[in-house]
PDB file of C-alpha atoms in Angstrom:
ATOM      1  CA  UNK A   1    -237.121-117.277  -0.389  1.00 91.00           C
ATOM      2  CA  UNK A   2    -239.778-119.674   1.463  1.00 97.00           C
ATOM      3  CA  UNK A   3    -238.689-123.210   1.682  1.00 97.00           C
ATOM      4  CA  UNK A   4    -240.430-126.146   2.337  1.00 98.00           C
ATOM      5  CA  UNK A   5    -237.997-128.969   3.453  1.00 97.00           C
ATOM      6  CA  UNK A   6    -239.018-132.048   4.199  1.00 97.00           C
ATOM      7  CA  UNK A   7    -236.765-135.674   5.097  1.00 95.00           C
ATOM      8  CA  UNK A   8    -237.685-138.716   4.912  1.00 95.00           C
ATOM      9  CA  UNK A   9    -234.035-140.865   4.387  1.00 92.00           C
ATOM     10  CA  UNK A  10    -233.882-142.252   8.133  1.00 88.00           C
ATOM     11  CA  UNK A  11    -236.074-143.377  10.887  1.00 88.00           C
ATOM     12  CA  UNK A  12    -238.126-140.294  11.124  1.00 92.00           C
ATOM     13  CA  UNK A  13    -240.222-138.186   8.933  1.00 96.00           C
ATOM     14  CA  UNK A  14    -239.779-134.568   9.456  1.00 96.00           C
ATOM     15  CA  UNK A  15    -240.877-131.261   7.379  1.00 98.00           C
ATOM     16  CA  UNK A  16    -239.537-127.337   8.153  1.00 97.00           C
ATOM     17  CA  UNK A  17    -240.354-123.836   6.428  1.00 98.00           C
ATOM     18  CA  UNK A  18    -237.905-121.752   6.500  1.00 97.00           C
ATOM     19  CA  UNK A  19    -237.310-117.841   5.531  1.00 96.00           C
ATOM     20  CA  UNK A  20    -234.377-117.111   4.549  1.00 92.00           C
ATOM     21  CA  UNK A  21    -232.238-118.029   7.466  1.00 88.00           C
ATOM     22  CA  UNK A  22    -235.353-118.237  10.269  1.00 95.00           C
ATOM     23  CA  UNK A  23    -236.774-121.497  10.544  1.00 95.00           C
ATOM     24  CA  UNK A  24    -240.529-120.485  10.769  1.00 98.00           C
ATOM     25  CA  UNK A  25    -241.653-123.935  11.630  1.00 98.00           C
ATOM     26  CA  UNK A  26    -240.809-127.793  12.545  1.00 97.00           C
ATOM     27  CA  UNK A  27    -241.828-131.191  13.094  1.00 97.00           C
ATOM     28  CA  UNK A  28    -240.672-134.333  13.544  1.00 96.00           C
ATOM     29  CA  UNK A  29    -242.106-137.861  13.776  1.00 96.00           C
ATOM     30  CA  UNK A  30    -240.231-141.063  14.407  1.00 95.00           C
ATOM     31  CA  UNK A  31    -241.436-143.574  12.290  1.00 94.00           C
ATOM     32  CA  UNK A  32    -239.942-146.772  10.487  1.00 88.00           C
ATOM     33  CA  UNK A  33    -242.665-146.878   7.758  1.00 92.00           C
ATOM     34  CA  UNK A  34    -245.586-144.857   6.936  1.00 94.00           C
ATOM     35  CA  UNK A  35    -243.690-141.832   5.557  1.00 96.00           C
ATOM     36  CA  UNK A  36    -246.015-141.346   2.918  1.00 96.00           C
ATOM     37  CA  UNK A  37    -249.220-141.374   4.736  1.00 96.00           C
ATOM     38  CA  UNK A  38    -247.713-138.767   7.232  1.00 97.00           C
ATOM     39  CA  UNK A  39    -245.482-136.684   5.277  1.00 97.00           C
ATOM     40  CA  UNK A  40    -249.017-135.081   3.664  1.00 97.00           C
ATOM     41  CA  UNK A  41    -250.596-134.008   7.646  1.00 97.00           C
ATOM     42  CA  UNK A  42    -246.846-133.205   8.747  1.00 97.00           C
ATOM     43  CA  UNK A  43    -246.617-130.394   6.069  1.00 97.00           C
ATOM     44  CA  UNK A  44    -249.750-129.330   6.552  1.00 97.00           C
ATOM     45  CA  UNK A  45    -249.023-128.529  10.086  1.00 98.00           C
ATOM     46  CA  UNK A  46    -245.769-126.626   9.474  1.00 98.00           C
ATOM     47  CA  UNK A  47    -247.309-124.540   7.030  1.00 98.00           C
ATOM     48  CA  UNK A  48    -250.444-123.932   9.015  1.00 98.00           C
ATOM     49  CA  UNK A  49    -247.791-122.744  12.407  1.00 98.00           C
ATOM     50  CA  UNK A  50    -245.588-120.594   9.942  1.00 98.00           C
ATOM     51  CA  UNK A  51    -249.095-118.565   8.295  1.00 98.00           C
ATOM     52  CA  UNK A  52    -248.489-119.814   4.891  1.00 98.00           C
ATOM     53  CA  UNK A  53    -249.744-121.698   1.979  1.00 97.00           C
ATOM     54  CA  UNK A  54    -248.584-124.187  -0.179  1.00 96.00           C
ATOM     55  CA  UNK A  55    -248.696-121.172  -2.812  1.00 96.00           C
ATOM     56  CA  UNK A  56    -246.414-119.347  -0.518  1.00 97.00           C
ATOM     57  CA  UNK A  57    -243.248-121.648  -1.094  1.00 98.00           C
ATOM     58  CA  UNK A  58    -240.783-120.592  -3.469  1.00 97.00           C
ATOM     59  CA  UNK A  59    -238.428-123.642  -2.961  1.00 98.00           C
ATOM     60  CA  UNK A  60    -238.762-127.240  -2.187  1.00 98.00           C
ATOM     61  CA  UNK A  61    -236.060-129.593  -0.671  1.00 97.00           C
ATOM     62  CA  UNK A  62    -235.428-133.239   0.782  1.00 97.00           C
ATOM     63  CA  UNK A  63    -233.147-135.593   1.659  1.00 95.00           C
ATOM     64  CA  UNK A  64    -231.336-137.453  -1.258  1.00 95.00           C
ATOM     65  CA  UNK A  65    -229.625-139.853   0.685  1.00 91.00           C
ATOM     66  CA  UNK A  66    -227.612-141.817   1.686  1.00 94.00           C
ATOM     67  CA  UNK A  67    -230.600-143.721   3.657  1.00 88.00           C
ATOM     68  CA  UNK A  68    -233.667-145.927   3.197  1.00 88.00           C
ATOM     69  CA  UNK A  69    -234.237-146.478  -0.667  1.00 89.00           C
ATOM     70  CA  UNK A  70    -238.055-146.254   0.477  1.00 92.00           C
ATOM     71  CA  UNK A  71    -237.722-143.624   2.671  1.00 92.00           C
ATOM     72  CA  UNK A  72    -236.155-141.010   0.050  1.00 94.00           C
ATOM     73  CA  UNK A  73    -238.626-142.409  -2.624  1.00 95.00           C
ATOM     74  CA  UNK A  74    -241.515-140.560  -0.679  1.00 96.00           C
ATOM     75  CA  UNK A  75    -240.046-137.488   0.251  1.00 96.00           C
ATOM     76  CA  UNK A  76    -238.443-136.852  -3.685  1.00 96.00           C
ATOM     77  CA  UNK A  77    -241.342-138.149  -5.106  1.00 97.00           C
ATOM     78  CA  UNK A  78    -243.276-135.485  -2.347  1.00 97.00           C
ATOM     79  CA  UNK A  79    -241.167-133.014  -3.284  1.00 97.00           C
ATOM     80  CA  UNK A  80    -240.735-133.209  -6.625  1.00 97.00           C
ATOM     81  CA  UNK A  81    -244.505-133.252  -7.394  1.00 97.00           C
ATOM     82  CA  UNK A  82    -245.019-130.071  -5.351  1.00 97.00           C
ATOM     83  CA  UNK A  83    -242.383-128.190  -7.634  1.00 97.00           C
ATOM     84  CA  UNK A  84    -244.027-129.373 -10.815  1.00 97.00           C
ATOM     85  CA  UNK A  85    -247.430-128.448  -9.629  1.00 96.00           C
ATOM     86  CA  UNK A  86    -246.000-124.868  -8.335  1.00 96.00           C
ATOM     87  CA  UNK A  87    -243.560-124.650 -11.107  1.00 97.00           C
ATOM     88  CA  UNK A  88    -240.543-123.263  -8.100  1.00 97.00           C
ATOM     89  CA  UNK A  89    -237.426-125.514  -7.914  1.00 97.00           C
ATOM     90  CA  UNK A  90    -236.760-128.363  -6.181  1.00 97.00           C
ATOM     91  CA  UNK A  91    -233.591-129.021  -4.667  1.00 97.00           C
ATOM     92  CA  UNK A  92    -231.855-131.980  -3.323  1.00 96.00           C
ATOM     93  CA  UNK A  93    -229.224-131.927   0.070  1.00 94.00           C
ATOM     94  CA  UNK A  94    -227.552-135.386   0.765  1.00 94.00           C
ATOM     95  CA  UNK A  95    -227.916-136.431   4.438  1.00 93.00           C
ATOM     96  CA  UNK A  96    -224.512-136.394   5.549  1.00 95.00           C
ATOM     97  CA  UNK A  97    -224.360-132.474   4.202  1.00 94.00           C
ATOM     98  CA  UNK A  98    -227.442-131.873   6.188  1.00 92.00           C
ATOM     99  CA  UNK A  99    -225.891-133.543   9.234  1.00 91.00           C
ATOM    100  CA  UNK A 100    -222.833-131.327   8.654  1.00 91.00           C
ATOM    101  CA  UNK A 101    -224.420-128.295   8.558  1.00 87.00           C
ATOM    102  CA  UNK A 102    -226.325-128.852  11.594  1.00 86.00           C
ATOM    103  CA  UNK A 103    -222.747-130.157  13.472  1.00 84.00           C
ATOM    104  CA  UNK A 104    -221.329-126.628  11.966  1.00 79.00           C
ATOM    105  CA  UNK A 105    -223.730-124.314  14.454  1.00 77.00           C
ATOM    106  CA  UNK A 106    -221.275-125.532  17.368  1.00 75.00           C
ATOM    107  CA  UNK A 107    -218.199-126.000  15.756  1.00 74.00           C
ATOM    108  CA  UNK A 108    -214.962-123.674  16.191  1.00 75.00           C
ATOM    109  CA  UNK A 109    -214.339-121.431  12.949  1.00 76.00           C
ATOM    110  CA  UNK A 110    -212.232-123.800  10.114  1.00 74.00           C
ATOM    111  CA  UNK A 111    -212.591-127.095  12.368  1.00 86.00           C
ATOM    112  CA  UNK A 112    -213.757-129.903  10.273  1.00 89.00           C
ATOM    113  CA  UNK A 113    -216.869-132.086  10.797  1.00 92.00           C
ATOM    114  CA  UNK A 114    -217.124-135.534  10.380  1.00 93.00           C
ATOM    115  CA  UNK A 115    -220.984-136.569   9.486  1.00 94.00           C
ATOM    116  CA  UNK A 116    -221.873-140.261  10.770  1.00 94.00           C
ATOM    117  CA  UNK A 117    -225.258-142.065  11.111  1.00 92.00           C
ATOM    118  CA  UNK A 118    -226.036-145.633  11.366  1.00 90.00           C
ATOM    119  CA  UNK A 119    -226.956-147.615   8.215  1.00 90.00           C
ATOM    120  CA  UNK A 120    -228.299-151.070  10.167  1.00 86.00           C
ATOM    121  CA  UNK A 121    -226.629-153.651   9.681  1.00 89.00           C
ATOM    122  CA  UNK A 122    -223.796-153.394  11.961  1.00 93.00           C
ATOM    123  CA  UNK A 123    -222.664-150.413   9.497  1.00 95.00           C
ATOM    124  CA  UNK A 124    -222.818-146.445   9.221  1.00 94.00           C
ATOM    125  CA  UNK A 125    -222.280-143.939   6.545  1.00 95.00           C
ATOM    126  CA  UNK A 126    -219.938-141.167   6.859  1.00 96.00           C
ATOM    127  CA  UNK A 127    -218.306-137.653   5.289  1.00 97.00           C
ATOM    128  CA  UNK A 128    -215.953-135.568   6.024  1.00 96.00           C
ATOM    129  CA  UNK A 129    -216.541-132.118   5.718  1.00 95.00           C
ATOM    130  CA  UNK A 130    -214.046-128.892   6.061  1.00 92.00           C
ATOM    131  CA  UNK A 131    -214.907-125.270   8.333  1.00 86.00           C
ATOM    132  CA  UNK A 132    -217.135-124.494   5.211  1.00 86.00           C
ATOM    133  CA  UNK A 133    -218.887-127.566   4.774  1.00 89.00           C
ATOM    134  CA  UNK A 134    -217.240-128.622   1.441  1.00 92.00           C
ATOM    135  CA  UNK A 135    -217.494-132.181   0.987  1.00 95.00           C
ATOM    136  CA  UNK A 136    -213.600-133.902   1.591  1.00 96.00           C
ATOM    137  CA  UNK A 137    -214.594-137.250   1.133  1.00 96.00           C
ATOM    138  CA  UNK A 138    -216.960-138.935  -0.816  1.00 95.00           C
ATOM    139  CA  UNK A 139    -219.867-140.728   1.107  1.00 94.00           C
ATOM    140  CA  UNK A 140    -219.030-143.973   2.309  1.00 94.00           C
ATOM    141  CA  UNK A 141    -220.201-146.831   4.114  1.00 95.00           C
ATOM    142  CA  UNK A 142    -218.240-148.650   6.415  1.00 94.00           C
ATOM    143  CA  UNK A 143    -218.464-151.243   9.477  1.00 93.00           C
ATOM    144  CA  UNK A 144    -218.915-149.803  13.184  1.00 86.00           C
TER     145      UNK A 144
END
């Protein structure tokens, strides 16, 4: 499986393709705004570094959230229109998971992870996940 991930939910726009468990490429802009004028040239370049085409993808992903309502707009809308136009799946990973996951490379074996990230506002969402990233909590927000 080739996957083209990209995320958009936060205060960055970033895209990866990744083979089977090698990440082949990354990038990763800060930005506020203007996700959907870079997501486009961001792709590009990650497919262009890993040797492969948009026809070479057999799975999209993004972000689902929680994060900017704008933000995730782009990248599902992105994402989504790929898929259709390939006709491969598109898949959706909440933020927090995606957090997790990355937490989990470092973690001791059955330790659980707690996923926080700051929502503005004086506030930040967070999960709790177990040593095999299942979701113990539901997402929530809460004050810092």
């Amino acid at each position: 499986m080739r996957l083209l991930a990209v995320d958009t939910a936060q205060g960055a726009c970033s895209a990866a393709v990744v083979s089977g468990e090698a990440c082949l490429a990354q990038r990763r802009r800060v930005m506020r705004t203007g996700h959907a004028e870079a997501l486009p040239g961001l792709t590009q370049e990650v497919l262009l570094e890993a040797g492969l085409t948009l026809d070479d993808i057999t799975r999209f992903a993004t972000s689902i959230g929680p994060g900017s309502f704008t933000g995730l707009r782009v990248g599902l809308s992105f994402c989504r229109g790929l898929a259709l136009a390939k006709s491969v799946p598109a898949v959706g990973v909440t933020t927090l998971a995606a957090i997790a996951h990355a937490a989990a490379i470092d973690r001791p074996d059955g330790a659980f992870t707690v996923a926080v990230f700051d929502a503005r506002r004086n506030e930040g969402y967070w999960q709790i996940f177990d040593g095999r990233e299942a979701p113990l909590t539901p997402p929530a927000l809460a004050p810092i």
